[in-house]
GROMACS .gro file of C-alpha atoms in nm:
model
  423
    1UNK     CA    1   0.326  -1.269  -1.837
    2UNK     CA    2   0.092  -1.035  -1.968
    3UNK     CA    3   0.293  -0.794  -2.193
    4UNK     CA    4   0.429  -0.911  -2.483
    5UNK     CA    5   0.725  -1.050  -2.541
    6UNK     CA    6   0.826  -0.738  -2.822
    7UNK     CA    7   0.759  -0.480  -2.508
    8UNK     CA    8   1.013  -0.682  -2.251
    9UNK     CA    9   1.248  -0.701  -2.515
   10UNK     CA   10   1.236  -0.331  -2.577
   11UNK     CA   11   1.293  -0.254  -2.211
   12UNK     CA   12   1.590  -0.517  -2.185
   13UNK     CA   13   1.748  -0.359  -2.523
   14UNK     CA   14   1.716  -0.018  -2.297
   15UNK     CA   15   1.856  -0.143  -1.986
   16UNK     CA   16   2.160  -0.281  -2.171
   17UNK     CA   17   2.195   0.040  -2.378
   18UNK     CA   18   2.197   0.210  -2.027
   19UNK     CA   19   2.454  -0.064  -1.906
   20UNK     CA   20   2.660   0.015  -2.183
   21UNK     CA   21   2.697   0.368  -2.119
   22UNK     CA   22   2.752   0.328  -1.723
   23UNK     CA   23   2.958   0.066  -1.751
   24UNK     CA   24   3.036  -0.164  -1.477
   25UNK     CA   25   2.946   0.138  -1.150
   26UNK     CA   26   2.604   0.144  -1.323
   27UNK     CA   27   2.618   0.502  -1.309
   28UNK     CA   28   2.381   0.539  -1.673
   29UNK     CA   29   2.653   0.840  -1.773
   30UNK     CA   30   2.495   1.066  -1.518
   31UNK     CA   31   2.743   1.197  -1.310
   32UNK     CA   32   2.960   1.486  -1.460
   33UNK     CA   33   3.372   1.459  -1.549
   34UNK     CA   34   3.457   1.534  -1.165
   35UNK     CA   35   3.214   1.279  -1.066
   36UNK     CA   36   2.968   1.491  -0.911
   37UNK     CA   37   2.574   1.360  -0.968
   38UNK     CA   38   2.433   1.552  -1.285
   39UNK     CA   39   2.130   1.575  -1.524
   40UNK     CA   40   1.718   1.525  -1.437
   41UNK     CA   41   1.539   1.234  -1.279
   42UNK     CA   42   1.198   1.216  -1.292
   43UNK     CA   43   1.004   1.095  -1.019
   44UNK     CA   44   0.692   0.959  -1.028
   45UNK     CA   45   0.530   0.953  -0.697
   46UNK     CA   46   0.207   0.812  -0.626
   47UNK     CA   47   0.115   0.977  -0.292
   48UNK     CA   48  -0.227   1.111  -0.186
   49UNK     CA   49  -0.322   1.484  -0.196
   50UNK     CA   50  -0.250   1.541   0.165
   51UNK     CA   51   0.111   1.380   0.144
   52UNK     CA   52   0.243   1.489  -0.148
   53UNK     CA   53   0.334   1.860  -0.049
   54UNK     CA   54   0.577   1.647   0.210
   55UNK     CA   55   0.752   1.486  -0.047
   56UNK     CA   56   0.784   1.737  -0.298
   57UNK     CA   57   0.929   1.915  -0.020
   58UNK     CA   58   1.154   1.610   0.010
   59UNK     CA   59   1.242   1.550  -0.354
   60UNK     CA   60   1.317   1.924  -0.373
   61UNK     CA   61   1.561   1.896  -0.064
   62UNK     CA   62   1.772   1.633  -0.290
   63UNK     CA   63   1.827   1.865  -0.489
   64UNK     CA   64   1.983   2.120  -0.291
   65UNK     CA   65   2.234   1.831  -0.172
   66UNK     CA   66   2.302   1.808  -0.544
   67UNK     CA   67   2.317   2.136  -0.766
   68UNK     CA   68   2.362   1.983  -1.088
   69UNK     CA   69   2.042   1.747  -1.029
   70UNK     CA   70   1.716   1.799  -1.108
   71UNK     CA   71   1.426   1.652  -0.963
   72UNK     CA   72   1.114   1.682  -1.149
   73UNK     CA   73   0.845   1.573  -0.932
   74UNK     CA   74   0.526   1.466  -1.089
   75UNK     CA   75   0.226   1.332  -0.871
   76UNK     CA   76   0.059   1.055  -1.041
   77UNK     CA   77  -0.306   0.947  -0.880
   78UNK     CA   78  -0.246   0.569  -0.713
   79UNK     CA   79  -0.594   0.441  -0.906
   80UNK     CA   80  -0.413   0.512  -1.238
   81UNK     CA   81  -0.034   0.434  -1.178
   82UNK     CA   82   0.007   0.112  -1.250
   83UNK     CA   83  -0.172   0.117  -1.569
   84UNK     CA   84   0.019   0.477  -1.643
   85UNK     CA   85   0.359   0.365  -1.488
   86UNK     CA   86   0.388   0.014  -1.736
   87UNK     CA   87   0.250   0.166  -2.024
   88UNK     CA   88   0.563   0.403  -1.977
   89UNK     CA   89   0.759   0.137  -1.937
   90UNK     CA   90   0.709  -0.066  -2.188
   91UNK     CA   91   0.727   0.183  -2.436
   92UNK     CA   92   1.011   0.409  -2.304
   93UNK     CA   93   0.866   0.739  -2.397
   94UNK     CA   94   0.884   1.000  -2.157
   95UNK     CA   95   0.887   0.684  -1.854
   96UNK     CA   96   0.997   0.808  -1.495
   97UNK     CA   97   1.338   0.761  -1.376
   98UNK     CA   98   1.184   0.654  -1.025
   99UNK     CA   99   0.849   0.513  -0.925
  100UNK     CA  100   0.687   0.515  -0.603
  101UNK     CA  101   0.528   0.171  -0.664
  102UNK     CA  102   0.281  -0.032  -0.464
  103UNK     CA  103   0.494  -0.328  -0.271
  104UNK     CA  104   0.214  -0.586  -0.497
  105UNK     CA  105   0.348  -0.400  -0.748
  106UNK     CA  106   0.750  -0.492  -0.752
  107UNK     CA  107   0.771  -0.849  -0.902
  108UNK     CA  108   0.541  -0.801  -1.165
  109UNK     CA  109   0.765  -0.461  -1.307
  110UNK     CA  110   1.095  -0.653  -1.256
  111UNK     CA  111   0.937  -1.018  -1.383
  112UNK     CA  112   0.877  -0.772  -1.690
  113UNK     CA  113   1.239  -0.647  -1.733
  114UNK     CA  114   1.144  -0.258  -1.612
  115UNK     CA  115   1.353  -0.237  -1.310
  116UNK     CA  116   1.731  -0.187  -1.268
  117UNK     CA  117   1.838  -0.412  -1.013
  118UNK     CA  118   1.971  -0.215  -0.714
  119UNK     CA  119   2.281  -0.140  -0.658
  120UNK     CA  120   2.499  -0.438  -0.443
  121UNK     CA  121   2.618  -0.215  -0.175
  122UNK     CA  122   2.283  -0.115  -0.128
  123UNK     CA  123   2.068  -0.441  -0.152
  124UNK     CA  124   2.274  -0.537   0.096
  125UNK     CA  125   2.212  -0.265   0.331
  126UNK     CA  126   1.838  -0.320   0.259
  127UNK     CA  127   1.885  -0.693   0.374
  128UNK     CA  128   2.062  -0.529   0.718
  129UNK     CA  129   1.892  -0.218   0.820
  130UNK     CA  130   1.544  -0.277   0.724
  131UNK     CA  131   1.255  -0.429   0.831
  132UNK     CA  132   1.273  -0.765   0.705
  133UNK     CA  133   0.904  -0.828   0.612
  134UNK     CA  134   0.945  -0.505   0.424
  135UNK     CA  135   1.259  -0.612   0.216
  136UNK     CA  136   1.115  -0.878   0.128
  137UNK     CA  137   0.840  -0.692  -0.109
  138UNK     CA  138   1.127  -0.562  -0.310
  139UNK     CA  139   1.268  -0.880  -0.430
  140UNK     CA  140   1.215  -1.108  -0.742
  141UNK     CA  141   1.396  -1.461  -0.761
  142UNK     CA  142   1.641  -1.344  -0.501
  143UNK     CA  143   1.733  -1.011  -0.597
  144UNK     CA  144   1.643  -0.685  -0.469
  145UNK     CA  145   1.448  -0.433  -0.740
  146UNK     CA  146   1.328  -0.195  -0.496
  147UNK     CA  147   1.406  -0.021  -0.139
  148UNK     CA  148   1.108   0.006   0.093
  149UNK     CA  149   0.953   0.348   0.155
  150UNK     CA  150   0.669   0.306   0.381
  151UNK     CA  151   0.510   0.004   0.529
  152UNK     CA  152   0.143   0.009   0.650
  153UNK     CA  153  -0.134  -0.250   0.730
  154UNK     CA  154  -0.504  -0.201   0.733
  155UNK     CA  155  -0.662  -0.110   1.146
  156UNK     CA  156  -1.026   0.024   1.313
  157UNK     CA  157  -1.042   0.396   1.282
  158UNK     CA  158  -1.300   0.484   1.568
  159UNK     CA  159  -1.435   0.832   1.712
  160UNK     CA  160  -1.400   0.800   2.103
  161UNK     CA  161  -1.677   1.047   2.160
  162UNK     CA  162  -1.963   0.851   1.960
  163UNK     CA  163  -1.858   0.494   2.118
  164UNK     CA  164  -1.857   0.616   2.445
  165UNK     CA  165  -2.172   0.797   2.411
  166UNK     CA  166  -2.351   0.479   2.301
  167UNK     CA  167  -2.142   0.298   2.601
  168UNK     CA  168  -1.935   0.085   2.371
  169UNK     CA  169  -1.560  -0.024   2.335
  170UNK     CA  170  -1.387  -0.054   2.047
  171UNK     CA  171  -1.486  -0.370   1.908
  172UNK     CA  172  -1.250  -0.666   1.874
  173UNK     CA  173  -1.420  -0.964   1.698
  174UNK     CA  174  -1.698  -0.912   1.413
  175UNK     CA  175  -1.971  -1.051   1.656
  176UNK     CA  176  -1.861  -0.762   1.890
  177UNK     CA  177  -1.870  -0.496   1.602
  178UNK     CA  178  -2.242  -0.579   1.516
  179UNK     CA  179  -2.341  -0.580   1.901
  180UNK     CA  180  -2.176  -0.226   1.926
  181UNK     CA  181  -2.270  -0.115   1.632
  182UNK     CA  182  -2.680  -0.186   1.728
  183UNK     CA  183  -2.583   0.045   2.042
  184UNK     CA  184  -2.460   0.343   1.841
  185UNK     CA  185  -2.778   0.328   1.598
  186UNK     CA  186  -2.946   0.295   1.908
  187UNK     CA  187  -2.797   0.608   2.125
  188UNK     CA  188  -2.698   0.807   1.863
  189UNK     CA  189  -2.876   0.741   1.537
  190UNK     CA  190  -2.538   0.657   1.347
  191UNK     CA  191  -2.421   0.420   1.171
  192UNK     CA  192  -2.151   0.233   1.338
  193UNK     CA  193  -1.933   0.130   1.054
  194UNK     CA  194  -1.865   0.212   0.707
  195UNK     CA  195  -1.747  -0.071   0.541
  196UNK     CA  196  -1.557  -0.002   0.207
  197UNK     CA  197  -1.733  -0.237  -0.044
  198UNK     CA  198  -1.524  -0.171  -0.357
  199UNK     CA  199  -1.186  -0.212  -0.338
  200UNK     CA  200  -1.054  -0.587  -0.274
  201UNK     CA  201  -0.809  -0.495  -0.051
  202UNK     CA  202  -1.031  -0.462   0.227
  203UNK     CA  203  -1.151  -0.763   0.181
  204UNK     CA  204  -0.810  -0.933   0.279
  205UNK     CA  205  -0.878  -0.878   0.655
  206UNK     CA  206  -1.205  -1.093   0.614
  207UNK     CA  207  -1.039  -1.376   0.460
  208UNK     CA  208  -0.750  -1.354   0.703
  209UNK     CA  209  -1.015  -1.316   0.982
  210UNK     CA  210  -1.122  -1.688   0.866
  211UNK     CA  211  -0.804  -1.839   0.826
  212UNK     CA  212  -0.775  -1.779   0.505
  213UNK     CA  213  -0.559  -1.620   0.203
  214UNK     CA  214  -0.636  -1.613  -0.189
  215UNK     CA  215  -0.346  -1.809  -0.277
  216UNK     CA  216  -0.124  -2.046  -0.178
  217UNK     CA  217   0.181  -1.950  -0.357
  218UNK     CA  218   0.419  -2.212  -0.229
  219UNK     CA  219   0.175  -2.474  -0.389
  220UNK     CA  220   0.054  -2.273  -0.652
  221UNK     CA  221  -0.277  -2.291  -0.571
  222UNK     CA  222  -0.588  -2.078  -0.576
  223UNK     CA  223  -0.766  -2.073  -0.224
  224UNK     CA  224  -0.992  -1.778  -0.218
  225UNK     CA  225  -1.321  -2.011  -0.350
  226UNK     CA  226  -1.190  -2.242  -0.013
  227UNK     CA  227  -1.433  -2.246   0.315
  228UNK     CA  228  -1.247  -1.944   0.434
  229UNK     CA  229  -1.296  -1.778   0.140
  230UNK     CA  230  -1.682  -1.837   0.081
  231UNK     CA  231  -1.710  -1.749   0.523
  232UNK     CA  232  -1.524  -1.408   0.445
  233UNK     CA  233  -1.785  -1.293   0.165
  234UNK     CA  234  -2.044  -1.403   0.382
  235UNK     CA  235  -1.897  -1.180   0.625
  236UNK     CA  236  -1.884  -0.872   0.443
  237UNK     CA  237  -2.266  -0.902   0.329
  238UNK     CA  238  -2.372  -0.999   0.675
  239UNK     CA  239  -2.232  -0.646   0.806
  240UNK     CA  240  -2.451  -0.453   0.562
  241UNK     CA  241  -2.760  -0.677   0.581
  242UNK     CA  242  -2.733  -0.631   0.912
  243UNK     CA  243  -2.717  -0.298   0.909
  244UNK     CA  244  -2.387  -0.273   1.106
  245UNK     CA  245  -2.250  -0.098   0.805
  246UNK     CA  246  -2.295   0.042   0.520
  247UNK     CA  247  -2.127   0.083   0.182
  248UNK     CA  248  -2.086   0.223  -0.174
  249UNK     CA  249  -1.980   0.048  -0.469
  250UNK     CA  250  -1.839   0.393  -0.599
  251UNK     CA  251  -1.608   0.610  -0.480
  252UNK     CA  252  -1.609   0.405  -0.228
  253UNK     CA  253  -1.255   0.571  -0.021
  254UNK     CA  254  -1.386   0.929  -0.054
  255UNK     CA  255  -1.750   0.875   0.061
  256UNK     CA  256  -1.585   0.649   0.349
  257UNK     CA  257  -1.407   0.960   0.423
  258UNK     CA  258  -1.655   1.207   0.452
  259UNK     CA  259  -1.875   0.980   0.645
  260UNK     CA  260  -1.623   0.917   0.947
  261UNK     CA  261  -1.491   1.284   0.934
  262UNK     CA  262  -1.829   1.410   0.931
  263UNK     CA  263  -1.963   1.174   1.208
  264UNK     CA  264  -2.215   0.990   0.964
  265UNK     CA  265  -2.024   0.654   1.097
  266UNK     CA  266  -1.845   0.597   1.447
  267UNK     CA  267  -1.596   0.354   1.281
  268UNK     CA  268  -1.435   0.316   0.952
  269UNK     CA  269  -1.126   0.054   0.816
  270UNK     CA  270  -0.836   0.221   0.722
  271UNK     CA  271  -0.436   0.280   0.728
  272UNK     CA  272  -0.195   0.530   0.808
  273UNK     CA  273  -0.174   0.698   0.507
  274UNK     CA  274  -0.547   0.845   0.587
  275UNK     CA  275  -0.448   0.982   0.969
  276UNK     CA  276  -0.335   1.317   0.809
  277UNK     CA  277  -0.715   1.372   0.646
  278UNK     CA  278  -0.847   1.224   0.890
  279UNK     CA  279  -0.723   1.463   1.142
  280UNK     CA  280  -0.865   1.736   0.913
  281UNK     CA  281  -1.224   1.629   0.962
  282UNK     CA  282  -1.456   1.803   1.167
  283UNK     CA  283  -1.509   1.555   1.416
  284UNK     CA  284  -1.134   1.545   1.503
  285UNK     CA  285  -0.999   1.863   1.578
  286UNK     CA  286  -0.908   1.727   1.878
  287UNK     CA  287  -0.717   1.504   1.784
  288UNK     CA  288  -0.714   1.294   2.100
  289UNK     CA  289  -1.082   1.189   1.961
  290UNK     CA  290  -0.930   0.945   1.711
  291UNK     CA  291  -0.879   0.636   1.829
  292UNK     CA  292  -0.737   0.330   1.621
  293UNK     CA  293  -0.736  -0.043   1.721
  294UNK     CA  294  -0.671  -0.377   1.532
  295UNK     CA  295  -0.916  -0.505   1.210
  296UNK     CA  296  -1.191  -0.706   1.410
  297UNK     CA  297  -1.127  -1.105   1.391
  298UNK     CA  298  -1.324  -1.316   1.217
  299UNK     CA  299  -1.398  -1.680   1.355
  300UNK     CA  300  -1.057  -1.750   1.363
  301UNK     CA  301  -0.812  -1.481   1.402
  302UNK     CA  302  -0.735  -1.069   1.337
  303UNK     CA  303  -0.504  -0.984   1.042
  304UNK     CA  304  -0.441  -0.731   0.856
  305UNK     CA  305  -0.256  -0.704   0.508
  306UNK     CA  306   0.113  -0.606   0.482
  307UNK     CA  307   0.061  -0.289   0.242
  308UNK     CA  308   0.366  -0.001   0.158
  309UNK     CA  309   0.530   0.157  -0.088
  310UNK     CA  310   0.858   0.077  -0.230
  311UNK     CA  311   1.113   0.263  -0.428
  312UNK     CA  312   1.226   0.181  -0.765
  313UNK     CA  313   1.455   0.288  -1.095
  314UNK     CA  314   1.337   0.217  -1.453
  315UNK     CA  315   1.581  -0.036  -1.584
  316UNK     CA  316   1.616   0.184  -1.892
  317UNK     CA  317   1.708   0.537  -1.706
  318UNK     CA  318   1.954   0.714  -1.864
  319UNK     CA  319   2.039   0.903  -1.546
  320UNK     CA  320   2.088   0.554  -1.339
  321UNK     CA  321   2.326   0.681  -1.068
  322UNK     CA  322   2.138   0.983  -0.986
  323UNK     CA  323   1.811   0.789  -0.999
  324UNK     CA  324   1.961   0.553  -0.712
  325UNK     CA  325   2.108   0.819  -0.532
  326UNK     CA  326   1.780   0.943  -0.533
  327UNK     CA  327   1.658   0.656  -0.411
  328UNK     CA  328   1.836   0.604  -0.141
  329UNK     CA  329   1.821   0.965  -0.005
  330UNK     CA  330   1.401   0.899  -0.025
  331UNK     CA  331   1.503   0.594   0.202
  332UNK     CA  332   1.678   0.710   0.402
  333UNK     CA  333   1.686   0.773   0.801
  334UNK     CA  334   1.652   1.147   0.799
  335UNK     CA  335   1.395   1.151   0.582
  336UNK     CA  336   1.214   0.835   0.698
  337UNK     CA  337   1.167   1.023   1.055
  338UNK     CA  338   1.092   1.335   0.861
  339UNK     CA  339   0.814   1.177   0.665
  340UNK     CA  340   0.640   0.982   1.016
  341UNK     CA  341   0.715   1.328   1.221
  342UNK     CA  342   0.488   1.469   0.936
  343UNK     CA  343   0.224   1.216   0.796
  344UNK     CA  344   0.280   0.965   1.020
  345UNK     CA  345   0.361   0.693   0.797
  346UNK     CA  346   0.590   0.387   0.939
  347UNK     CA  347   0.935   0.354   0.841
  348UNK     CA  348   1.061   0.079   0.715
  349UNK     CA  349   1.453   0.120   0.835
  350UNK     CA  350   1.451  -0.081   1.165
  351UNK     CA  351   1.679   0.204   1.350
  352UNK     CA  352   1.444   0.476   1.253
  353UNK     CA  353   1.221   0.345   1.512
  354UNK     CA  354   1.498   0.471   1.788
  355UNK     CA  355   1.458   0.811   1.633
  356UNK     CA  356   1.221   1.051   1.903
  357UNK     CA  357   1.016   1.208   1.644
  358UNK     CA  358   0.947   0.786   1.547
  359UNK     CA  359   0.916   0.664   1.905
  360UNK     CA  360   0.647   0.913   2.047
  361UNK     CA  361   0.420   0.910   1.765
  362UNK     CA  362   0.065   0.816   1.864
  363UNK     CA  363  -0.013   0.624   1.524
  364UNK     CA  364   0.338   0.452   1.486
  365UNK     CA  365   0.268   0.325   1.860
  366UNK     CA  366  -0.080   0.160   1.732
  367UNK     CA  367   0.036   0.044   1.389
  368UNK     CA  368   0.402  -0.093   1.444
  369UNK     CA  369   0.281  -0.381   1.681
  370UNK     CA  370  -0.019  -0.421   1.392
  371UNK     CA  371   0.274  -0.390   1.118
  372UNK     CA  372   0.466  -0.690   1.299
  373UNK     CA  373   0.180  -0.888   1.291
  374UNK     CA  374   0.030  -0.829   0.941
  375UNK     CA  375   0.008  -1.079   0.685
  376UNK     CA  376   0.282  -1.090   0.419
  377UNK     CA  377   0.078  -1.094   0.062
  378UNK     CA  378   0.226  -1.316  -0.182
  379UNK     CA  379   0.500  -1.175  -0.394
  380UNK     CA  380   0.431  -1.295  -0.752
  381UNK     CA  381   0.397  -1.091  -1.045
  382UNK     CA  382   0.028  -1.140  -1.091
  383UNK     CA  383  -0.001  -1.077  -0.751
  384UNK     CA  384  -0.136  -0.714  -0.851
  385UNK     CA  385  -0.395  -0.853  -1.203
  386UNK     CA  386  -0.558  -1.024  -0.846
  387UNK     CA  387  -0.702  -0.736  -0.716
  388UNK     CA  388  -0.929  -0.619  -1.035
  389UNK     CA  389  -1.173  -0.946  -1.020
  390UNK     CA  390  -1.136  -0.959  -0.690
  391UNK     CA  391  -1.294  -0.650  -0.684
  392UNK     CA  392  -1.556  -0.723  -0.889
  393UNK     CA  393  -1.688  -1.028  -0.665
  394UNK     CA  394  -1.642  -0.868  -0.378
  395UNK     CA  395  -1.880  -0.580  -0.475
  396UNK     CA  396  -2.078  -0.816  -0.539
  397UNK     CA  397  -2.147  -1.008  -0.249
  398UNK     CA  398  -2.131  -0.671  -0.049
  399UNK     CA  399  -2.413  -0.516  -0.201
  400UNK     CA  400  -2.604  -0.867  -0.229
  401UNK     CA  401  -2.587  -0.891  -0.612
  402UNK     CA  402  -2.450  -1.274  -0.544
  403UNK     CA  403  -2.445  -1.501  -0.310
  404UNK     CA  404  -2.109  -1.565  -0.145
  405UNK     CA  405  -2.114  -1.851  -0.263
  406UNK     CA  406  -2.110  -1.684  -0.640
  407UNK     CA  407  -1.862  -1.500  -0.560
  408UNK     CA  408  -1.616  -1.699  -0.435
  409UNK     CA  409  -1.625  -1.954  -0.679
  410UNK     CA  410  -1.641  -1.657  -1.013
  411UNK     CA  411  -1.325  -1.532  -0.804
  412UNK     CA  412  -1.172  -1.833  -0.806
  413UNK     CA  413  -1.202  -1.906  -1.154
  414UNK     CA  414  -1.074  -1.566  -1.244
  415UNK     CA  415  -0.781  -1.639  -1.073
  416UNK     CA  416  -0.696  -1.937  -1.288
  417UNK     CA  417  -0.727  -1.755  -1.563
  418UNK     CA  418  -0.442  -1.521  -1.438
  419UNK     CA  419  -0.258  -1.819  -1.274
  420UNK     CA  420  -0.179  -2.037  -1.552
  421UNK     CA  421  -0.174  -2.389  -1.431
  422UNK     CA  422  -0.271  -2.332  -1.065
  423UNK     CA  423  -0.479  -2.570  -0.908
   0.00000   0.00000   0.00000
């Protein structure tokens, strides 16, 4: 674990202070003598700038369902919440009620003691009406600490006008991308794809794309210095020395941005969360422009990650009842459709994809099939402390400042640090 043991103690002595007052309904003494939900939950929500208006929107709806609750919604920037969201944790000062918290995020909080478990009835509605690849991101050693939000994977963003002016289909293998990309350059003096070359979670489709994973968690063992591993960085540099793609190694998601809204690049790698922006670029005001198709393959196979969001409460909220409530109002089917017929996001209840709003949604038609396909990320507390030297190495090898080679095996021994007694 990387807290100390003095901070998980002072979370557990909050969650059983919190026990203590809500008894055995786990209700935190926040629900008023007639039983009505009462007092203020705070939410901290870690949605981008062009979805959080939605569920403000959302979180101030709860309220009107409940008069004597207050909802006091603070956006907290995803770069900085995990950081933000322990450090409240562990200390208990002014820490939210309920997180909006990365699924790689989950075990590690409850492995910690921060999470409340949820409540039985609704665990077990979780394990029944959800998806179950996205349940499964909310447990720790067989219980649930979290009810899925969103669930997304990683696709190709393409503009339809610049790959059929250089006489091109969307690409579906890496060989294919750097063929069609030479065409674009070619017809249209553009770049054919940006490649985001400094955040490590893009680099997950490589190392899928080889066969590959950075762990084996079943075995507890380290696998991203392995042949698929050293194939996948050679991947990512061969795009940009190429000249297939290029890349930043700063600000990496805003410049990617700009360049596919823009038309500086026909293709960019992306998720669902970025359709809403995306849409607001000049390139796409027809909408019907964007196109999105699986991540390329690699030499052995397309995958993308499984990425969402899940829902959690602070183990040591003193307004526990209304914090689930909360919770499960965020979760549930109204608002689910609400949230796709609005951003576009997928659901992560299985019956909200009956819903209309659900079914004839252009993006949810793409990314559900990809979303049933991704690849489930393993669910360990560290799983998150991965990313950051991941990150590093993958940069790296990107921008040619190692060899693969380097970079897998400095990644490799990172992990080890992290994974105490991993092979």
């Amino acid at each position: 674990m990387r807290r100390g043991i003095a901070a998980t103690a002072l979370v557990a002595a909050l969650a059983l202070a919190a026990t203590a007052c809500g008894g055995d309904k786990n209700d935190g003494g926040s629900t008023d003598a007639g039983g009505e939900l009462s007092g203020t939950v705070t939410w901290w929500d870690t949605s981008n700038d062009t979805e959080k208006a939605t569920f403000q929107k959302i979180a101030e709806a709860f309220t009107a369902k409940h008069p004597k609750v207050t909802v006091k919604y603070v956006n907290v920037p995803y770069g900085d919440a995990q950081n933000k969201v322990k450090n409240a944790f562990s200390s208990g000062a002014d820490a939210p009620d309920v997180i909006r918290a990365d699924v790689g995020w989950v075990a590690d909080f409850a492995s910690l003691g921060y999470l409340d478990k949820v409540p039985a009835e609704t665990a077990k509605k979780v394990d029944a009406e959800f998806l179950p690849a996205a349940a499964a991101s909310g447990k720790y050693e067989n219980q649930t600490y979290a009810v899925p939000q969103v669930i997304d994977t990683l696709g190709l963003f393409y503009n339809k006008k610049m790959l059929a002016d250089a006489g091109v289909q969307p690409p579906t293998t890496l060989e294919e991308l750097k063929t069609a990309s030479a065409k674009i350059k070619e017809k249209t003096g553009k770049t054919g794809l940006y490649l985001r070359g400094d955040d490590s979670y893009w680099f997950l489709p490589l190392i899928y794309g080889e066969g590959g994973d950075l762990v084996d968690a079943k075995n507890k063992t380290v696998t991203v210095d392995g042949p698929a591993g050293v194939k996948a960085f050679k991947a990512a540099r061969d795009l940009v020395a190429s000249g297939a793609a290029v890349t930043n190694s700063t600000d990496g998601y805003q410049n990617m941005q700009t360049a596919f809204k823009t038309g500086q690049v026909a293709m960019m790698i992306n998720g669902p969360w970025a359709i809403k922006d995306t849409y607001a670029g000049e390139q796409f005001t027809d909408k019907a422009n964007l196109g999105v198709a699986p991540v390329p393959a690699g030499s052995a196979k397309a995958g993308g990650p499984q990425g969402g969001h899940d829902l959690a409460v602070y183990a040591g909220s003193k307004n526990r009842a209304a914090a689930h409530a909360f919770v499960e109002y965020l979760s549930s089917q109204e608002v689910q459709t609400q949230v796709t017929k609005e951003l576009s996001l997928l659901p992560t209840r299985t019956a909200a994809y009956e819903q209309e709003d659900v079914k004839s949604n252009q993006m949810v038609q793409f990314f559900k099939p990809a979303v049933d396909k991704a690849v489930e990320r393993a669910w360990i507390p560290e799983n998150g402390s991965l990313f950051d030297p991941l990150k590093v190495e993958y940069t790296k090898a990107v921008t040619g400042s190692a060899t693969p080679e380097d970079a897998a095996k400095s990644a490799g021994a990172e992990f080890r640090k992290i994974l105490k007694g991993w092979k």
